[in-house]
Amino acid sequence: MMHMTFYWGTIATLLFDEWVTRTPLQYYLSLVAIVIFAIIHEWLFMFRVSIASKQNGPRAGGLENNAPLLEKLPAPKSGVWDIIVALLYGVNASTGYLLMLLVMSFNGGVFIAVVVGLVIGFALFSTSHSRQTLRPPQGAEAGLCSIYADTDVVFGFTST
């Protein structure tokens, strides 16, 4: 049966009919796997942004590449690197949608596991530039908040 509201049980069907947690051990091991998957999702995002920023050169505001596992990337060349970045985008979008589908199981523990994994991944792999974009704007007239300034997606409202 598919739940339409959040529930707190250890029996859950996740993504596939074959992935059913029937025992508490299976459930908690699945939660650990979900946390790891969410961490990998964040790493993929930062890896892709790092490659794209090296390819495009420094942007306005200066993207600093001082995330632990992203520092020693080779300088990318165009052509092949464009294809790699596009493929990484596809993989990253796919992992994001899979995380969304996990949350849509409406299991409270799964929801918490996804959020914890994303938070850990962001803390481990984010650049100092992306952390600065999450700070509240200085001054009420700013009115625009960006989640990741290195992407083209901006969330928020402009004040007039």
CSV table of N, CA, C and O in Angstrom, one decimal, residues 14-110:
chain,number,residue,atom,x,y,z
A,14,LEU,N,11.0,1.1,-1.2
A,14,LEU,CA,11.8,2.2,-1.6
A,14,LEU,C,12.2,2.0,-3.1
A,14,LEU,O,12.9,1.0,-3.4
A,15,LEU,N,11.8,2.8,-3.9
A,15,LEU,CA,12.1,2.9,-5.3
A,15,LEU,C,11.7,1.7,-6.2
A,15,LEU,O,11.1,1.9,-7.3
A,16,PHE,N,11.9,0.5,-5.7
A,16,PHE,CA,11.6,-0.7,-6.5
A,16,PHE,C,10.7,-1.6,-5.7
A,16,PHE,O,10.9,-1.7,-4.4
A,17,ASP,N,9.9,-2.5,-6.3
A,17,ASP,CA,9.2,-3.5,-5.5
A,17,ASP,C,10.1,-4.4,-4.8
A,17,ASP,O,9.7,-5.0,-3.8
A,18,GLU,N,11.3,-4.6,-5.3
A,18,GLU,CA,12.2,-5.6,-4.7
A,18,GLU,C,12.9,-5.0,-3.4
A,18,GLU,O,13.4,-5.7,-2.6
A,19,TRP,N,12.9,-3.6,-3.3
A,19,TRP,CA,13.6,-3.0,-2.2
A,19,TRP,C,12.5,-2.7,-1.1
A,19,TRP,O,12.0,-1.6,-0.9
A,20,VAL,N,12.2,-3.7,-0.3
A,20,VAL,CA,11.3,-3.6,0.8
A,20,VAL,C,12.0,-4.0,2.0
A,20,VAL,O,12.7,-5.0,2.1
A,21,THR,N,11.9,-3.1,3.0
A,21,THR,CA,12.5,-3.3,4.3
A,21,THR,C,11.5,-4.1,5.2
A,21,THR,O,10.5,-3.5,5.6
A,22,ARG,N,11.8,-5.3,5.5
A,22,ARG,CA,10.8,-6.1,6.3
A,22,ARG,C,11.2,-6.3,7.7
A,22,ARG,O,10.4,-6.6,8.6
A,23,THR,N,12.5,-6.0,8.0
A,23,THR,CA,13.0,-6.1,9.4
A,23,THR,C,13.7,-4.8,9.7
A,23,THR,O,14.1,-4.0,8.8
A,24,PRO,N,13.8,-4.5,11.0
A,24,PRO,CA,14.4,-3.2,11.4
A,24,PRO,C,15.9,-3.1,10.9
A,24,PRO,O,16.3,-2.1,10.5
A,25,LEU,N,16.6,-4.3,10.9
A,25,LEU,CA,18.0,-4.2,10.3
A,25,LEU,C,18.0,-3.8,8.9
A,25,LEU,O,18.8,-2.9,8.5
A,26,GLN,N,17.1,-4.4,8.1
A,26,GLN,CA,17.1,-3.9,6.7
A,26,GLN,C,16.7,-2.5,6.5
A,26,GLN,O,17.3,-1.8,5.7
A,27,TYR,N,15.8,-2.0,7.4
A,27,TYR,CA,15.4,-0.6,7.4
A,27,TYR,C,16.6,0.3,7.7
A,27,TYR,O,16.9,1.3,7.0
A,28,TYR,N,17.3,0.0,8.8
A,28,TYR,CA,18.4,0.9,9.2
A,28,TYR,C,19.6,0.8,8.2
A,28,TYR,O,20.2,1.9,8.0
A,29,LEU,N,19.8,-0.3,7.6
A,29,LEU,CA,20.9,-0.4,6.6
A,29,LEU,C,20.5,0.4,5.4
A,29,LEU,O,21.3,1.0,4.7
A,30,SER,N,19.2,0.4,5.0
A,30,SER,CA,18.7,1.2,3.9
A,30,SER,C,18.9,2.7,4.2
A,30,SER,O,19.3,3.4,3.3
A,31,LEU,N,18.6,3.1,5.4
A,31,LEU,CA,18.8,4.5,5.8
A,31,LEU,C,20.3,4.9,5.6
A,31,LEU,O,20.6,6.0,5.1
A,32,VAL,N,21.2,4.0,6.0
A,32,VAL,CA,22.6,4.3,5.9
A,32,VAL,C,23.0,4.5,4.4
A,32,VAL,O,23.7,5.4,4.0
A,33,ALA,N,22.4,3.5,3.6
A,33,ALA,CA,22.7,3.6,2.1
A,33,ALA,C,22.1,4.9,1.5
A,33,ALA,O,22.7,5.5,0.7
A,34,ILE,N,21.0,5.3,2.0
A,34,ILE,CA,20.4,6.6,1.5
A,34,ILE,C,21.2,7.8,1.9
A,34,ILE,O,21.4,8.7,1.1
A,35,VAL,N,21.7,7.8,3.1
A,35,VAL,CA,22.6,8.9,3.5
A,35,VAL,C,23.8,8.9,2.6
A,35,VAL,O,24.2,10.0,2.1
A,36,ILE,N,24.4,7.8,2.3
A,36,ILE,CA,25.6,7.7,1.5
A,36,ILE,C,25.3,8.2,0.1
A,36,ILE,O,26.0,8.9,-0.6
A,37,PHE,N,24.1,7.8,-0.4
A,37,PHE,CA,23.7,8.2,-1.8
A,37,PHE,C,23.5,9.7,-1.9
A,37,PHE,O,23.9,10.3,-2.9
A,38,ALA,N,22.9,10.3,-0.8
A,38,ALA,CA,22.7,11.7,-0.8
A,38,ALA,C,24.1,12.5,-0.8
A,38,ALA,O,24.2,13.5,-1.4
A,39,ILE,N,25.0,11.9,0.0
A,39,ILE,CA,26.4,12.5,0.0
A,39,ILE,C,27.0,12.5,-1.3
A,39,ILE,O,27.6,13.5,-1.8
A,40,ILE,N,26.9,11.3,-2.0
A,40,ILE,CA,27.4,11.2,-3.4
A,40,ILE,C,26.8,12.2,-4.3
A,40,ILE,O,27.4,12.8,-5.2
A,41,HIS,N,25.5,12.4,-4.2
A,41,HIS,CA,24.8,13.4,-5.0
A,41,HIS,C,25.4,14.8,-4.8
A,41,HIS,O,25.6,15.5,-5.8
A,42,GLU,N,25.6,15.2,-3.6
A,42,GLU,CA,26.2,16.5,-3.4
A,42,GLU,C,27.7,16.6,-3.9
A,42,GLU,O,28.1,17.6,-4.5
A,43,TRP,N,28.4,15.5,-3.8
A,43,TRP,CA,29.8,15.5,-4.3
A,43,TRP,C,29.7,15.6,-5.9
A,43,TRP,O,30.5,16.4,-6.4
A,44,LEU,N,28.8,14.9,-6.5
A,44,LEU,CA,28.7,15.0,-8.0
A,44,LEU,C,28.4,16.5,-8.4
A,44,LEU,O,28.9,16.9,-9.4
A,45,PHE,N,27.5,17.1,-7.7
A,45,PHE,CA,27.2,18.5,-8.0
A,45,PHE,C,28.5,19.4,-7.9
A,45,PHE,O,28.8,20.1,-8.8
A,46,MET,N,29.2,19.3,-6.8
A,46,MET,CA,30.4,20.1,-6.6
A,46,MET,C,31.5,19.8,-7.6
A,46,MET,O,32.2,20.6,-8.1
A,47,PHE,N,31.6,18.5,-7.9
A,47,PHE,CA,32.6,18.0,-8.9
A,47,PHE,C,32.3,18.6,-10.3
A,47,PHE,O,33.1,19.2,-11.0
A,48,ARG,N,31.0,18.6,-10.7
A,48,ARG,CA,30.6,19.2,-12.0
A,48,ARG,C,30.8,20.7,-12.0
A,48,ARG,O,31.3,21.2,-13.0
A,49,VAL,N,30.4,21.4,-10.9
A,49,VAL,CA,30.6,22.8,-10.9
A,49,VAL,C,32.1,23.2,-10.9
A,49,VAL,O,32.5,24.1,-11.6
A,50,SER,N,32.9,22.4,-10.3
A,50,SER,CA,34.4,22.6,-10.3
A,50,SER,C,35.0,22.5,-11.7
A,50,SER,O,35.7,23.3,-12.1
A,51,ILE,N,34.6,21.4,-12.4
A,51,ILE,CA,35.0,21.2,-13.8
A,51,ILE,C,34.6,22.4,-14.6
A,51,ILE,O,35.3,22.9,-15.4
A,52,ALA,N,33.3,22.7,-14.5
A,52,ALA,CA,32.8,23.8,-15.4
A,52,ALA,C,33.5,25.1,-15.1
A,52,ALA,O,33.7,25.9,-16.0
A,53,SER,N,33.7,25.4,-13.8
A,53,SER,CA,34.4,26.7,-13.5
A,53,SER,C,35.8,26.7,-13.9
A,53,SER,O,36.3,27.8,-14.3
A,54,LYS,N,36.5,25.6,-13.9
A,54,LYS,CA,37.9,25.6,-14.5
A,54,LYS,C,37.9,25.7,-16.0
A,54,LYS,O,38.8,26.3,-16.5
A,55,GLN,N,36.8,25.2,-16.6
A,55,GLN,CA,36.7,25.3,-18.0
A,55,GLN,C,36.4,26.7,-18.4
A,55,GLN,O,36.9,27.3,-19.4
A,56,ASN,N,35.5,27.4,-17.7
A,56,ASN,CA,35.0,28.7,-18.1
A,56,ASN,C,35.9,29.8,-17.5
A,56,ASN,O,35.7,31.0,-17.8
A,57,GLY,N,36.8,29.5,-16.6
A,57,GLY,CA,37.7,30.5,-16.0
A,57,GLY,C,36.9,31.1,-14.8
A,57,GLY,O,35.8,30.7,-14.5
A,58,PRO,N,37.6,32.0,-14.1
A,58,PRO,CA,36.9,32.6,-12.9
A,58,PRO,C,35.7,33.4,-13.3
A,58,PRO,O,35.7,34.1,-14.3
A,59,ARG,N,34.7,33.3,-12.5
A,59,ARG,CA,33.5,34.1,-12.7
A,59,ARG,C,33.4,35.3,-11.8
A,59,ARG,O,34.3,35.5,-11.0
A,60,ALA,N,32.4,36.1,-12.1
A,60,ALA,CA,32.3,37.3,-11.2
A,60,ALA,C,32.1,36.8,-9.8
A,60,ALA,O,31.3,35.9,-9.5
A,61,GLY,N,32.8,37.4,-8.9
A,61,GLY,CA,32.7,36.9,-7.5
A,61,GLY,C,33.8,35.9,-7.2
A,61,GLY,O,34.0,35.6,-6.0
A,62,GLY,N,34.5,35.4,-8.2
A,62,GLY,CA,35.6,34.5,-8.0
A,62,GLY,C,35.2,33.2,-7.3
A,62,GLY,O,35.0,33.1,-6.1
A,63,LEU,N,35.0,32.1,-8.1
A,63,LEU,CA,34.7,30.8,-7.5
A,63,LEU,C,36.0,30.2,-7.0
A,63,LEU,O,37.0,29.9,-7.8
A,64,GLU,N,36.1,30.1,-5.7
A,64,GLU,CA,37.3,29.5,-5.1
A,64,GLU,C,37.1,28.0,-5.1
A,64,GLU,O,36.1,27.5,-4.8
A,65,ASN,N,38.2,27.2,-5.5
A,65,ASN,CA,38.1,25.8,-5.5
A,65,ASN,C,38.9,25.3,-4.3
A,65,ASN,O,40.0,24.8,-4.5
A,66,ASN,N,38.3,25.3,-3.1
A,66,ASN,CA,39.0,24.8,-2.0
A,66,ASN,C,38.2,23.7,-1.2
A,66,ASN,O,38.3,23.6,0.0
A,67,ALA,N,37.4,23.0,-2.0
A,67,ALA,CA,36.7,21.8,-1.4
A,67,ALA,C,37.7,20.7,-1.3
A,67,ALA,O,38.6,20.5,-2.2
A,68,PRO,N,37.7,19.9,-0.3
A,68,PRO,CA,38.7,18.9,-0.1
A,68,PRO,C,39.0,17.9,-1.2
A,68,PRO,O,40.2,17.8,-1.6
A,69,LEU,N,38.0,17.4,-1.9
A,69,LEU,CA,38.3,16.4,-2.9
A,69,LEU,C,38.3,17.0,-4.3
A,69,LEU,O,38.4,16.2,-5.3
A,70,LEU,N,38.2,18.3,-4.4
A,70,LEU,CA,38.1,18.9,-5.7
A,70,LEU,C,39.3,19.7,-6.1
A,70,LEU,O,39.4,20.3,-7.2
A,71,GLU,N,40.3,19.8,-5.2
A,71,GLU,CA,41.4,20.7,-5.4
A,71,GLU,C,42.4,20.3,-6.5
A,71,GLU,O,42.9,21.1,-7.2
A,72,LYS,N,42.6,19.0,-6.7
A,72,LYS,CA,43.6,18.6,-7.6
A,72,LYS,C,43.1,18.1,-9.0
A,72,LYS,O,43.6,17.1,-9.5
A,73,LEU,N,42.1,18.8,-9.5
A,73,LEU,CA,41.6,18.4,-10.8
A,73,LEU,C,42.5,19.0,-11.9
A,73,LEU,O,43.0,20.1,-11.8
A,74,PRO,N,42.6,18.3,-13.0
A,74,PRO,CA,43.4,18.8,-14.1
A,74,PRO,C,42.7,20.0,-14.8
A,74,PRO,O,41.4,20.0,-14.7
A,75,ALA,N,43.4,20.9,-15.4
A,75,ALA,CA,42.8,22.0,-16.1
A,75,ALA,C,42.0,21.4,-17.3
A,75,ALA,O,42.6,20.7,-18.2
A,76,PRO,N,40.7,21.6,-17.4
A,76,PRO,CA,39.9,21.0,-18.5
A,76,PRO,C,40.2,21.7,-19.8
A,76,PRO,O,40.5,22.9,-19.9
A,77,LYS,N,40.0,21.0,-20.9
A,77,LYS,CA,40.1,21.5,-22.3
A,77,LYS,C,38.7,21.4,-22.8
A,77,LYS,O,37.9,20.6,-22.5
A,78,SER,N,38.3,22.3,-23.8
A,78,SER,CA,37.0,22.3,-24.3
A,78,SER,C,36.8,21.1,-25.2
A,78,SER,O,37.7,20.4,-25.6
A,79,GLY,N,35.6,20.9,-25.6
A,79,GLY,CA,35.2,19.8,-26.5
A,79,GLY,C,34.8,18.6,-25.7
A,79,GLY,O,33.7,18.4,-25.3
A,80,VAL,N,35.8,17.8,-25.3
A,80,VAL,CA,35.5,16.6,-24.5
A,80,VAL,C,35.0,17.0,-23.2
A,80,VAL,O,34.1,16.3,-22.6
A,81,TRP,N,35.6,18.1,-22.6
A,81,TRP,CA,35.1,18.5,-21.2
A,81,TRP,C,33.7,19.0,-21.3
A,81,TRP,O,33.0,18.8,-20.3
A,82,ASP,N,33.2,19.6,-22.4
A,82,ASP,CA,31.8,20.0,-22.5
A,82,ASP,C,30.9,18.8,-22.4
A,82,ASP,O,29.9,18.8,-21.7
A,83,ILE,N,31.3,17.7,-23.1
A,83,ILE,CA,30.5,16.5,-23.1
A,83,ILE,C,30.5,15.8,-21.7
A,83,ILE,O,29.5,15.4,-21.2
A,84,ILE,N,31.7,15.8,-21.0
A,84,ILE,CA,31.8,15.3,-19.6
A,84,ILE,C,30.9,16.1,-18.7
A,84,ILE,O,30.2,15.5,-17.9
A,85,VAL,N,30.9,17.4,-18.8
A,85,VAL,CA,30.1,18.2,-17.9
A,85,VAL,C,28.6,18.0,-18.2
A,85,VAL,O,27.8,17.9,-17.2
A,86,ALA,N,28.3,17.8,-19.4
A,86,ALA,CA,26.9,17.5,-19.8
A,86,ALA,C,26.4,16.2,-19.2
A,86,ALA,O,25.3,16.0,-18.7
A,87,LEU,N,27.3,15.2,-19.3
A,87,LEU,CA,27.0,13.8,-18.8
A,87,LEU,C,26.9,13.9,-17.3
A,87,LEU,O,26.0,13.2,-16.7
A,88,LEU,N,27.8,14.6,-16.6
A,88,LEU,CA,27.7,14.7,-15.2
A,88,LEU,C,26.4,15.4,-14.8
A,88,LEU,O,25.9,15.1,-13.7
A,89,TYR,N,26.0,16.4,-15.5
A,89,TYR,CA,24.7,17.1,-15.2
A,89,TYR,C,23.6,16.1,-15.3
A,89,TYR,O,22.7,16.0,-14.4
A,90,GLY,N,23.6,15.2,-16.3
A,90,GLY,CA,22.5,14.2,-16.4
A,90,GLY,C,22.5,13.2,-15.3
A,90,GLY,O,21.5,12.9,-14.7
A,91,VAL,N,23.7,12.8,-14.9
A,91,VAL,CA,23.8,11.9,-13.7
A,91,VAL,C,23.4,12.6,-12.5
A,91,VAL,O,22.6,12.0,-11.6
A,92,ASN,N,23.8,13.8,-12.3
A,92,ASN,CA,23.4,14.6,-11.1
A,92,ASN,C,21.9,14.8,-11.0
A,92,ASN,O,21.3,14.7,-10.0
A,93,ALA,N,21.3,15.1,-12.2
A,93,ALA,CA,19.9,15.3,-12.2
A,93,ALA,C,19.2,14.0,-11.9
A,93,ALA,O,18.2,14.0,-11.1
A,94,SER,N,19.7,12.9,-12.4
A,94,SER,CA,19.1,11.6,-12.1
A,94,SER,C,19.1,11.2,-10.6
A,94,SER,O,18.2,10.7,-10.1
A,95,THR,N,20.3,11.5,-10.0
A,95,THR,CA,20.4,11.2,-8.6
A,95,THR,C,19.5,12.1,-7.8
A,95,THR,O,18.9,11.6,-6.8
A,96,GLY,N,19.3,13.3,-8.2
A,96,GLY,CA,18.4,14.2,-7.5
A,96,GLY,C,17.0,13.7,-7.6
A,96,GLY,O,16.2,13.7,-6.6
A,97,TYR,N,16.6,13.2,-8.8
A,97,TYR,CA,15.2,12.7,-8.9
A,97,TYR,C,15.0,11.4,-8.1
A,97,TYR,O,13.9,11.2,-7.5
A,98,LEU,N,16.0,10.6,-8.0
A,98,LEU,CA,15.9,9.4,-7.2
A,98,LEU,C,15.8,9.7,-5.7
A,98,LEU,O,15.0,9.1,-5.0
A,99,LEU,N,16.5,10.7,-5.3
A,99,LEU,CA,16.4,11.2,-3.9
A,99,LEU,C,14.9,11.7,-3.7
A,99,LEU,O,14.3,11.5,-2.6
A,100,MET,N,14.4,12.5,-4.6
A,100,MET,CA,13.0,13.0,-4.5
A,100,MET,C,12.0,11.8,-4.4
A,100,MET,O,11.1,11.8,-3.6
A,101,LEU,N,12.3,10.8,-5.2
A,101,LEU,CA,11.4,9.6,-5.2
A,101,LEU,C,11.5,8.9,-3.8
A,101,LEU,O,10.5,8.3,-3.3
A,102,LEU,N,12.7,8.8,-3.3
A,102,LEU,CA,12.8,8.2,-1.9
A,102,LEU,C,12.0,9.0,-0.9
A,102,LEU,O,11.3,8.4,-0.1
A,103,VAL,N,12.1,10.3,-1.0
A,103,VAL,CA,11.3,11.1,0.0
A,103,VAL,C,9.8,10.9,-0.2
A,103,VAL,O,9.0,10.9,0.7
A,104,MET,N,9.4,10.7,-1.5
A,104,MET,CA,8.0,10.4,-1.8
A,104,MET,C,7.5,9.1,-1.3
A,104,MET,O,6.3,8.8,-1.5
A,105,SER,N,8.4,8.3,-0.7
A,105,SER,CA,7.9,7.1,0.0
A,105,SER,C,7.1,7.5,1.3
A,105,SER,O,6.4,6.7,1.8
A,106,PHE,N,7.2,8.7,1.7
A,106,PHE,CA,6.5,9.3,2.8
A,106,PHE,C,6.9,8.6,4.2
A,106,PHE,O,6.2,8.8,5.1
A,107,ASN,N,8.1,8.0,4.2
A,107,ASN,CA,8.6,7.4,5.4
A,107,ASN,C,9.4,8.5,6.1
A,107,ASN,O,10.3,9.1,5.5
A,108,GLY,N,9.1,8.8,7.4
A,108,GLY,CA,9.8,9.8,8.1
A,108,GLY,C,11.3,9.6,8.2
A,108,GLY,O,12.1,10.5,8.1
A,109,GLY,N,11.7,8.4,8.4
A,109,GLY,CA,13.1,8.1,8.6
A,109,GLY,C,13.9,8.2,7.2
A,109,GLY,O,15.0,8.7,7.2
A,110,VAL,N,13.2,7.9,6.2
A,110,VAL,CA,13.8,8.1,4.8
A,110,VAL,C,14.0,9.6,4.5
A,110,VAL,O,15.1,10.0,4.0
